[in-house]
Amino acid sequence: MRRESRSVMIKTMTQNEAIERAKEHFGKLLEEQLARVERMKAGEDWLNFDQLHPIIVGFVDGDGIGPYITKEARRVLERLLKEEMASGKVEFRDIAGLTIEERAAALKALPQDALSALRKCHVILKGPLTTPKKGDPWPNLESANVSMRRELDLFANVRPVKVPSEGIDWVFYRENTEGAYILGSKGVNVTPDLAVDFKVITTQGAERIVRLAFEFARKNGILRVSAVTKANVIKTTDGKFLEMARSVAKEYPEISFDDWFVDIMAAKLVDTKRRKDFRVIVLPNLYGDILTDEAAEFQGGVGTAGSANIGKRYAMFEAIHGSAPRMVVDGRAQFADPSSMMRASVMLLRHIGFGEKAARLEMALDICGQFEKKLVITGRADGATGQQFADYVMETMNAPDLSSRHQAYLGKGI
Ligand code: IPM
Ligand code: MG
């Protein structure tokens, strides 16, 4: 046999082997996903908080600035839920074992003990957790956030963004357990030259997020829902998401439905003439990740935005931003803005049935962060500390004229 043809043969064999290995890997992923579809089909009921005693709220401090801002949000919640905690209706619990050092030592995105502790809670308030990436000093583990969302089946990532002075009142419903994320750490290097990742959308997964978005709109008298995809290019998965959105929309005839591609939507969010017309926006995981950071910027930055991760059995509330390790290194952690965690606490309170307390905290946050601004957080020593800001929020929240002051600011369109 001639030399070149032998080398071609060897190359082909190793190539075939590489393809076989990748196919086997892909086959396993498909089996897992089909099992997940069956679990979604079986479904489970929504937890009824009225019937729970106690409602257990778990706290995860997080990494970097996490412990600083979580502590302030917890103080506010303790104040608001004082009576319920005294009567035993609400119980607070610390969840240990989730710092990046602990996850790295366990070589697990979610160490088993921490996961079991999370599963004993009903809702969780979570500070930002560091997500390792290639080249970091940590093992390149899966994101603990992504893992938690998947393990607790927190399929809806709800992210409100409000700028009253500009008429912006958006609520993003980001799909949280599928899309480009669910197999984000299960891609395959087929050969040293060929890397492949996978994106997943299921009928059940798309339907449940779209339905939740429409239900929210209906309950709140909102008359427009917009879906965002890139279905013109990512035809199969985004195509399915869009198809499901169109089909669910037919069940809500009083709500107008439209769909946008993610690139033009990113542009429309900065279009001051058109952007206030958007209300509820439902979208697959990665597009939701990107657009919600963009949207939060109009409200005063990611430090001001909270986020709810909702599933039928569990729910987890968090900031939309990361752990900002640089602030800690620079000795500025005490100047980090706790508003994101307090906005997350508003959503937590509403979720567990304390709507009136949630509204009070929300009004106080609007007044302190957007209208009155007696104290301003800059993230540096020229601004207020998180602790001072939380005191300011609590004082505002407990003032007897809270609601009328809030109304007056809104009326002025400040
Ligand atoms: C978010 C964050 C996370 C995400 C990261 C930390 C994995 O950016 O909650 O938006 O991409 O979902
Ligand atoms: Mg993000």
Tab-separated table of C-alpha atoms and ligand atoms in Angstrom:
chain	number	residue	atom	x	y	z
A	1	MET	CA	0.000	0.000	0.000
A	2	ARG	CA	1.286	3.458	-0.934
A	3	ARG	CA	2.273	5.692	1.886
A	4	GLU	CA	-0.295	8.487	1.322
A	5	SER	CA	-3.232	6.149	1.042
A	6	ARG	CA	-2.275	4.493	4.333
A	7	SER	CA	-2.185	7.867	6.054
A	8	VAL	CA	-5.581	8.714	4.538
A	9	MET	CA	-6.887	5.425	5.889
A	10	ILE	CA	-5.561	6.061	9.389
A	11	LYS	CA	-6.966	9.537	9.298
A	12	THR	CA	-10.348	8.241	8.189
A	13	MET	CA	-10.404	5.640	10.898
A	14	THR	CA	-9.656	8.105	13.644
A	15	GLN	CA	-12.186	10.473	12.126
A	16	ASN	CA	-14.798	7.748	12.115
A	17	GLU	CA	-13.952	6.924	15.696
A	18	ALA	CA	-14.271	10.566	16.650
A	19	ILE	CA	-17.662	10.750	14.976
A	20	GLU	CA	-18.794	7.558	16.703
A	21	ARG	CA	-17.724	8.926	20.079
A	22	ALA	CA	-19.600	12.160	19.421
A	23	LYS	CA	-22.696	10.249	18.315
A	24	GLU	CA	-22.625	8.186	21.462
A	25	HIS	CA	-22.329	11.347	23.551
A	26	PHE	CA	-25.172	12.948	21.603
A	27	GLY	CA	-27.305	9.841	22.056
A	28	LYS	CA	-26.963	10.053	25.832
A	29	LEU	CA	-27.925	13.722	25.808
A	30	LEU	CA	-31.014	12.922	23.771
A	31	GLU	CA	-32.007	10.209	26.242
A	32	GLU	CA	-31.689	12.681	29.133
A	33	GLN	CA	-33.719	15.291	27.316
A	34	LEU	CA	-36.462	12.842	26.381
A	35	ALA	CA	-36.651	11.781	30.044
A	36	ARG	CA	-36.999	15.454	30.977
A	37	VAL	CA	-39.841	15.817	28.478
A	38	GLU	CA	-41.634	12.916	30.178
A	39	ARG	CA	-41.206	14.585	33.573
A	40	MET	CA	-42.631	17.826	32.199
A	41	LYS	CA	-45.574	15.947	30.717
A	42	ALA	CA	-46.300	14.369	34.099
A	43	GLY	CA	-46.257	17.864	35.586
A	44	GLU	CA	-46.751	18.812	39.208
A	45	ASP	CA	-48.978	21.276	41.016
A	46	TRP	CA	-48.041	24.786	42.035
A	47	LEU	CA	-47.173	25.117	45.698
A	48	ASN	CA	-49.887	26.810	47.740
A	49	PHE	CA	-48.228	29.194	50.194
A	50	ASP	CA	-51.440	29.882	52.138
A	51	GLN	CA	-51.356	26.326	53.373
A	52	LEU	CA	-47.688	26.264	54.359
A	53	HIS	CA	-46.574	26.646	57.944
A	54	PRO	CA	-43.788	27.590	58.133
A	55	ILE	CA	-42.812	29.028	54.787
A	56	ILE	CA	-39.071	28.329	54.707
A	57	VAL	CA	-36.888	31.006	53.120
A	58	GLY	CA	-33.291	29.937	52.444
A	59	PHE	CA	-30.456	32.463	52.156
A	60	VAL	CA	-27.375	31.918	50.026
A	61	ASP	CA	-24.889	34.719	50.666
A	62	GLY	CA	-22.955	34.296	47.429
A	63	ASP	CA	-19.414	35.272	46.436
A	64	GLY	CA	-17.655	38.607	46.055
A	65	ILE	CA	-20.081	41.427	46.911
A	66	GLY	CA	-22.804	38.803	47.484
A	67	PRO	CA	-22.563	38.587	51.292
A	68	TYR	CA	-22.630	42.398	51.563
A	69	ILE	CA	-25.745	43.000	49.478
A	70	THR	CA	-27.574	39.864	50.639
A	71	LYS	CA	-27.131	40.935	54.243
A	72	GLU	CA	-28.847	44.263	53.542
A	73	ALA	CA	-31.769	42.639	51.741
A	74	ARG	CA	-32.133	40.199	54.606
A	75	ARG	CA	-32.297	43.044	57.128
A	76	VAL	CA	-35.126	44.615	55.131
A	77	LEU	CA	-36.974	41.296	54.927
A	78	GLU	CA	-36.526	40.719	58.656
A	79	ARG	CA	-38.104	44.076	59.317
A	80	LEU	CA	-41.027	43.424	56.985
A	81	LEU	CA	-41.673	39.884	58.204
A	82	LYS	CA	-41.041	40.484	61.891
A	83	GLU	CA	-44.471	39.340	63.020
A	84	GLU	CA	-44.609	36.374	60.691
A	85	MET	CA	-41.215	35.220	61.932
A	86	ALA	CA	-42.284	35.612	65.551
A	87	SER	CA	-45.480	33.636	64.966
A	88	GLY	CA	-43.623	30.884	63.100
A	89	LYS	CA	-45.403	31.478	59.780
A	90	VAL	CA	-42.049	32.297	58.137
A	91	GLU	CA	-38.670	30.777	58.925
A	92	PHE	CA	-35.280	31.963	57.622
A	93	ARG	CA	-32.456	29.487	57.013
A	94	ASP	CA	-28.818	29.813	56.013
A	95	ILE	CA	-27.672	27.590	53.183
A	96	ALA	CA	-23.965	26.776	53.424
A	97	GLY	CA	-21.542	25.171	51.010
A	98	LEU	CA	-22.044	27.228	47.870
A	99	THR	CA	-19.100	29.631	47.794
A	100	ILE	CA	-16.774	29.251	44.838
A	101	GLU	CA	-14.080	27.880	47.177
A	102	GLU	CA	-16.472	25.209	48.458
A	103	ARG	CA	-17.742	24.326	44.999
A	104	ALA	CA	-14.165	24.121	43.709
A	105	ALA	CA	-13.130	21.875	46.610
A	106	ALA	CA	-16.114	19.578	45.992
A	107	LEU	CA	-15.538	19.765	42.217
A	108	LYS	CA	-19.289	20.221	41.849
A	109	ALA	CA	-21.451	23.093	40.629
A	110	LEU	CA	-23.931	22.183	43.374
A	111	PRO	CA	-22.449	20.046	46.166
A	112	GLN	CA	-24.912	17.419	47.337
A	113	ASP	CA	-25.394	18.747	50.897
A	114	ALA	CA	-26.147	22.225	49.643
A	115	LEU	CA	-28.610	20.875	47.094
A	116	SER	CA	-30.393	18.842	49.790
A	117	ALA	CA	-30.561	21.946	52.009
A	118	LEU	CA	-32.003	23.987	49.125
A	119	ARG	CA	-34.616	21.301	48.544
A	120	LYS	CA	-35.809	21.670	52.136
A	121	CYS	CA	-36.716	25.329	51.521
A	122	HIS	CA	-39.732	26.703	49.678
A	123	VAL	CA	-38.087	29.840	48.343
A	124	ILE	CA	-34.494	31.040	48.226
A	125	LEU	CA	-32.859	34.455	48.197
A	126	LYS	CA	-29.496	34.020	46.542
A	127	GLY	CA	-26.534	36.394	46.290
A	128	PRO	CA	-24.449	36.282	43.103
A	129	LEU	CA	-22.229	33.200	42.752
A	130	THR	CA	-18.987	33.303	40.789
A	131	THR	CA	-19.201	31.354	37.534
A	132	PRO	CA	-15.819	29.961	36.475
A	133	LYS	CA	-14.746	30.179	32.850
A	134	LYS	CA	-11.816	28.737	30.960
A	135	GLY	CA	-8.559	30.265	32.193
A	136	ASP	CA	-9.836	31.182	35.683
A	137	PRO	CA	-7.976	29.927	38.768
A	138	TRP	CA	-10.986	27.672	39.515
A	139	PRO	CA	-11.879	24.360	37.941
A	140	ASN	CA	-14.096	25.136	34.946
A	141	LEU	CA	-17.297	23.960	36.636
A	142	GLU	CA	-20.803	24.503	35.347
A	143	SER	CA	-22.440	27.706	36.628
A	144	ALA	CA	-24.118	27.090	40.009
A	145	ASN	CA	-26.959	29.359	38.856
A	146	VAL	CA	-27.610	27.318	35.752
A	147	SER	CA	-27.323	24.116	37.730
A	148	MET	CA	-29.727	25.335	40.427
A	149	ARG	CA	-32.263	26.466	37.849
A	150	ARG	CA	-32.122	23.054	36.227
A	151	GLU	CA	-32.064	20.922	39.406
A	152	LEU	CA	-34.994	22.798	40.954
A	153	ASP	CA	-36.751	23.130	37.579
A	154	LEU	CA	-37.020	26.914	37.844
A	155	PHE	CA	-38.262	27.320	34.308
A	156	ALA	CA	-39.275	30.981	34.304
A	157	ASN	CA	-36.780	33.749	34.812
A	158	VAL	CA	-38.905	36.842	35.390
A	159	ARG	CA	-37.074	40.158	35.130
A	160	PRO	CA	-38.985	43.411	35.435
A	161	VAL	CA	-37.450	46.681	34.292
A	162	LYS	CA	-39.192	49.971	35.061
A	163	VAL	CA	-38.287	53.558	34.253
A	164	PRO	CA	-41.428	55.525	35.177
A	165	SER	CA	-40.063	58.815	33.853
A	166	GLU	CA	-39.771	57.289	30.383
A	167	GLY	CA	-42.922	55.223	30.503
A	168	ILE	CA	-40.902	51.993	30.467
A	169	ASP	CA	-42.618	49.102	32.210
A	170	TRP	CA	-41.254	45.842	30.848
A	171	VAL	CA	-41.420	42.337	32.229
A	172	PHE	CA	-39.144	39.789	30.597
A	173	TYR	CA	-40.099	36.115	30.768
A	174	ARG	CA	-36.831	34.373	29.988
A	175	GLU	CA	-36.954	30.593	29.514
A	176	ASN	CA	-34.565	29.266	32.121
A	177	THR	CA	-34.081	25.537	31.717
A	178	GLU	CA	-33.517	24.986	27.997
A	179	GLY	CA	-32.083	26.813	24.991
A	180	ALA	CA	-28.341	27.239	24.627
A	181	TYR	CA	-27.853	26.814	28.377
A	182	ILE	CA	-29.091	23.395	29.313
A	183	LEU	CA	-26.310	21.576	27.490
A	184	GLY	CA	-23.914	24.491	27.731
A	185	SER	CA	-21.332	22.434	29.565
A	186	LYS	CA	-22.028	19.272	27.595
A	187	GLY	CA	-20.737	20.285	24.197
A	188	VAL	CA	-18.242	18.085	22.415
A	189	ASN	CA	-14.804	18.581	20.937
A	190	VAL	CA	-15.303	16.088	18.112
A	191	THR	CA	-11.658	16.473	17.033
A	192	PRO	CA	-9.052	18.988	18.194
A	193	ASP	CA	-10.376	21.220	15.392
A	194	LEU	CA	-14.124	20.789	15.686
A	195	ALA	CA	-16.166	21.987	18.675
A	196	VAL	CA	-19.948	21.556	18.792
A	197	ASP	CA	-22.488	22.808	21.329
A	198	PHE	CA	-26.168	21.934	21.462
A	199	LYS	CA	-29.314	23.988	21.836
A	200	VAL	CA	-32.567	22.427	23.011
A	201	ILE	CA	-36.185	23.586	22.852
A	202	THR	CA	-39.040	21.271	23.739
A	203	THR	CA	-42.742	21.659	23.065
A	204	GLN	CA	-43.484	21.423	26.791
A	205	GLY	CA	-40.664	23.765	27.811
A	206	ALA	CA	-41.637	26.454	25.312
A	207	GLU	CA	-45.325	26.127	26.078
A	208	ARG	CA	-44.986	26.496	29.843
A	209	ILE	CA	-42.930	29.699	29.688
A	210	VAL	CA	-45.124	31.300	27.050
A	211	ARG	CA	-48.256	30.375	28.983
A	212	LEU	CA	-46.871	31.853	32.199
A	213	ALA	CA	-46.083	35.103	30.365
A	214	PHE	CA	-49.620	35.307	28.951
A	215	GLU	CA	-51.169	34.418	32.319
A	216	PHE	CA	-49.173	37.216	33.946
A	217	ALA	CA	-50.349	39.637	31.255
A	218	ARG	CA	-53.983	38.562	31.661
A	219	LYS	CA	-53.909	38.806	35.470
A	220	ASN	CA	-52.403	42.265	35.323
A	221	GLY	CA	-54.536	43.638	32.507
A	222	ILE	CA	-51.552	43.935	30.160
A	223	LEU	CA	-52.589	43.930	26.527
A	224	ARG	CA	-49.406	43.081	24.683
A	225	VAL	CA	-47.007	40.129	24.687
A	226	SER	CA	-43.996	40.011	22.359
A	227	ALA	CA	-41.891	36.935	21.593
A	228	VAL	CA	-38.232	37.243	20.651
A	229	THR	CA	-36.332	34.610	18.663
A	230	LYS	CA	-33.941	34.285	15.755
A	231	ALA	CA	-36.270	31.881	13.993
A	232	ASN	CA	-35.218	33.094	10.549
A	233	VAL	CA	-31.761	31.570	11.089
A	234	ILE	CA	-32.016	29.124	14.018
A	235	LYS	CA	-34.907	27.443	12.353
A	236	THR	CA	-35.532	24.278	14.330
A	237	THR	CA	-35.329	25.304	17.985
A	238	ASP	CA	-36.278	28.971	17.714
A	239	GLY	CA	-38.811	27.916	15.094
A	240	LYS	CA	-40.458	25.659	17.670
A	241	PHE	CA	-40.416	28.369	20.328
A	242	LEU	CA	-42.124	30.796	17.962
A	243	GLU	CA	-44.640	28.214	16.825
A	244	MET	CA	-45.584	27.484	20.449
A	245	ALA	CA	-45.854	31.197	21.204
A	246	ARG	CA	-48.212	31.700	18.249
A	247	SER	CA	-50.340	28.769	19.272
A	248	VAL	CA	-50.639	29.771	22.961
A	249	ALA	CA	-51.384	33.374	21.915
A	250	LYS	CA	-54.612	32.186	20.250
A	251	GLU	CA	-55.956	31.278	23.697
A	252	TYR	CA	-55.604	34.903	24.820
A	253	PRO	CA	-57.556	36.822	22.183
A	254	GLU	CA	-57.755	39.989	24.285
A	255	ILE	CA	-53.934	40.245	24.269
A	256	SER	CA	-52.144	41.332	21.124
A	257	PHE	CA	-49.179	39.201	20.180
A	258	ASP	CA	-46.216	40.059	17.992
A	259	ASP	CA	-42.777	38.576	17.400
A	260	TRP	CA	-39.350	40.059	16.835
A	261	PHE	CA	-35.898	38.845	15.950
A	262	VAL	CA	-33.419	39.330	18.736
A	263	ASP	CA	-31.119	41.675	16.799
A	264	ILE	CA	-33.816	44.169	15.918
A	265	MET	CA	-35.288	43.841	19.423
A	266	ALA	CA	-31.893	44.814	20.886
A	267	ALA	CA	-32.089	47.890	18.667
A	268	LYS	CA	-35.735	48.689	19.457
A	269	LEU	CA	-35.012	48.729	23.190
A	270	VAL	CA	-32.938	51.846	22.624
A	271	ASP	CA	-35.531	53.427	20.313
A	272	THR	CA	-37.121	55.997	22.631
A	273	LYS	CA	-40.196	56.379	20.382
A	274	ARG	CA	-41.083	52.688	20.267
A	275	ARG	CA	-39.684	51.067	23.363
A	276	LYS	CA	-42.346	52.128	25.840
A	277	ASP	CA	-44.939	50.165	23.866
A	278	PHE	CA	-43.372	46.837	24.814
A	279	ARG	CA	-44.834	45.266	27.956
A	280	VAL	CA	-44.296	41.524	28.384
A	281	ILE	CA	-41.458	39.952	26.435
A	282	VAL	CA	-41.047	36.180	26.289
A	283	LEU	CA	-37.864	34.645	24.936
A	284	PRO	CA	-35.444	31.706	24.964
A	285	ASN	CA	-32.679	31.532	27.533
A	286	LEU	CA	-29.629	33.168	25.912
A	287	TYR	CA	-31.543	36.022	24.267
A	288	GLY	CA	-33.174	36.674	27.635
A	289	ASP	CA	-29.795	36.774	29.328
A	290	ILE	CA	-28.484	39.368	26.903
A	291	LEU	CA	-31.533	41.606	26.499
A	292	THR	CA	-32.210	41.814	30.244
A	293	ASP	CA	-28.741	43.223	30.946
A	294	GLU	CA	-29.320	45.765	28.191
A	295	ALA	CA	-32.767	46.627	29.552
A	296	ALA	CA	-31.543	46.977	33.146
A	297	GLU	CA	-29.063	49.588	31.997
A	298	PHE	CA	-31.939	52.029	31.287
A	299	GLN	CA	-33.166	51.612	34.834
A	300	GLY	CA	-29.845	52.559	36.398
A	301	GLY	CA	-27.676	49.535	35.709
A	302	VAL	CA	-27.662	45.850	36.519
A	303	GLY	CA	-27.174	46.737	40.203
A	304	THR	CA	-30.778	47.932	40.300
A	305	ALA	CA	-32.427	44.880	38.780
A	306	GLY	CA	-33.804	41.844	40.559
A	307	SER	CA	-34.790	38.550	39.094
A	308	ALA	CA	-37.176	35.726	39.976
A	309	ASN	CA	-36.571	32.122	38.990
A	310	ILE	CA	-39.914	30.424	39.242
A	311	GLY	CA	-40.835	26.762	39.158
A	312	LYS	CA	-43.929	24.975	40.349
A	313	ARG	CA	-42.372	23.645	43.548
A	314	TYR	CA	-39.408	25.966	44.165
A	315	ALA	CA	-38.545	29.569	43.469
A	316	MET	CA	-35.260	31.398	43.752
A	317	PHE	CA	-34.756	35.172	43.773
A	318	GLU	CA	-31.502	36.882	42.898
A	319	ALA	CA	-29.740	39.888	41.417
A	320	ILE	CA	-29.295	39.855	37.662
A	321	HIS	CA	-25.611	40.709	37.942
A	322	GLY	CA	-22.489	38.805	38.965
A	323	SER	CA	-20.338	38.796	42.103
A	324	ALA	CA	-18.081	41.758	41.110
A	325	PRO	CA	-14.888	40.304	42.666
A	326	ARG	CA	-12.974	43.412	41.573
A	327	MET	CA	-14.972	45.535	44.024
A	328	VAL	CA	-13.848	43.257	46.843
A	329	VAL	CA	-10.212	43.317	45.720
A	330	ASP	CA	-10.341	47.120	45.556
A	331	GLY	CA	-11.871	47.271	49.054
A	332	ARG	CA	-15.167	48.718	47.743
A	333	ALA	CA	-17.581	45.897	48.589
A	334	GLN	CA	-19.400	47.953	51.212
A	335	PHE	CA	-20.327	50.445	48.473
A	336	ALA	CA	-22.051	47.817	46.316
A	337	ASP	CA	-25.684	48.551	45.523
A	338	PRO	CA	-28.053	46.219	47.406
A	339	SER	CA	-31.042	47.412	45.314
A	340	SER	CA	-30.875	44.376	43.048
A	341	MET	CA	-31.275	42.035	46.031
A	342	MET	CA	-34.027	44.219	47.479
A	343	ARG	CA	-35.874	44.191	44.133
A	344	ALA	CA	-35.471	40.410	44.217
A	345	SER	CA	-36.956	40.484	47.736
A	346	VAL	CA	-39.998	42.377	46.407
A	347	MET	CA	-40.622	39.513	44.037
A	348	LEU	CA	-40.025	36.940	46.766
A	349	LEU	CA	-42.580	38.604	49.045
A	350	ARG	CA	-45.163	38.759	46.269
A	351	HIS	CA	-44.544	35.117	45.364
A	352	ILE	CA	-45.165	33.859	48.900
A	353	GLY	CA	-48.336	35.896	49.300
A	354	PHE	CA	-47.275	39.141	50.995
A	355	GLY	CA	-48.335	41.511	48.224
A	356	GLU	CA	-48.887	44.510	50.472
A	357	LYS	CA	-45.414	44.278	52.032
A	358	ALA	CA	-43.918	43.803	48.570
A	359	ALA	CA	-45.652	46.955	47.341
A	360	ARG	CA	-44.292	48.955	50.283
A	361	LEU	CA	-40.734	47.862	49.645
A	362	GLU	CA	-41.122	48.493	45.916
A	363	MET	CA	-42.446	52.021	46.456
A	364	ALA	CA	-39.599	52.761	48.865
A	365	LEU	CA	-37.062	51.506	46.313
A	366	ASP	CA	-38.592	53.687	43.592
A	367	ILE	CA	-38.502	56.731	45.860
A	368	CYS	CA	-34.962	56.162	47.157
A	369	GLY	CA	-33.379	54.917	43.942
A	370	GLN	CA	-35.230	56.821	41.217
A	371	PHE	CA	-37.126	59.839	42.560
A	372	GLU	CA	-35.886	61.402	45.760
A	373	LYS	CA	-32.300	60.088	45.693
A	374	LYS	CA	-31.259	61.571	49.038
A	375	LEU	CA	-28.492	58.985	49.069
A	376	VAL	CA	-26.848	57.811	45.902
A	377	ILE	CA	-24.827	54.658	45.417
A	378	THR	CA	-21.862	55.010	43.090
A	379	GLY	CA	-20.008	51.818	43.967
A	380	ARG	CA	-17.193	53.962	45.360
A	381	ALA	CA	-16.325	55.938	48.476
A	382	ASP	CA	-17.958	59.077	47.018
A	383	GLY	CA	-21.344	57.361	47.317
A	384	ALA	CA	-23.402	55.838	50.107
A	385	THR	CA	-22.649	52.407	51.521
A	386	GLY	CA	-25.096	49.579	50.976
A	387	GLN	CA	-25.900	49.665	54.671
A	388	GLN	CA	-26.717	53.384	54.628
A	389	PHE	CA	-28.870	52.899	51.563
A	390	ALA	CA	-30.760	50.000	53.183
A	391	ASP	CA	-31.409	52.173	56.262
A	392	TYR	CA	-32.740	54.890	53.962
A	393	VAL	CA	-35.030	52.373	52.226
A	394	MET	CA	-36.342	51.072	55.566
A	395	GLU	CA	-37.022	54.539	56.881
A	396	THR	CA	-38.884	55.406	53.668
A	397	MET	CA	-40.786	52.126	53.685
A	398	ASN	CA	-42.068	52.736	57.192
A	399	ALA	CA	-43.088	56.365	56.672
A	400	PRO	CA	-46.864	56.831	56.989
A	401	ASP	CA	-47.046	58.929	53.795
A	402	LEU	CA	-45.179	56.380	51.667
A	403	SER	CA	-47.977	55.733	49.225
A	404	SER	CA	-49.016	59.352	48.700
A	405	ARG	CA	-45.398	60.403	48.191
A	406	HIS	CA	-44.927	57.667	45.617
A	407	GLN	CA	-48.109	58.724	43.819
A	408	ALA	CA	-46.999	62.344	43.799
A	409	TYR	CA	-43.668	61.468	42.192
A	410	LEU	CA	-45.386	59.309	39.596
A	411	GLY	CA	-47.867	62.091	38.862
A	412	LYS	CA	-45.049	64.529	38.230
A	413	GLY	CA	-43.571	62.024	35.798
A	414	ILE	CA	-40.146	62.509	37.326
B	1	IPM	C1	-27.763	35.848	34.742
B	1	IPM	C2	-26.288	35.565	34.723
B	1	IPM	C3	-26.083	34.040	34.599
B	1	IPM	C4	-26.748	33.622	33.304
B	1	IPM	C5	-24.632	33.581	34.643
B	1	IPM	C6	-23.960	34.021	35.914
B	1	IPM	C7	-24.507	32.103	34.449
B	1	IPM	O1	-25.678	36.246	33.691
B	1	IPM	O2	-28.440	35.393	35.688
B	1	IPM	O3	-28.246	36.510	33.822
B	1	IPM	O4	-26.127	33.675	32.241
B	1	IPM	O5	-27.909	33.229	33.347
B	2	MG	MG	-26.938	37.584	32.640
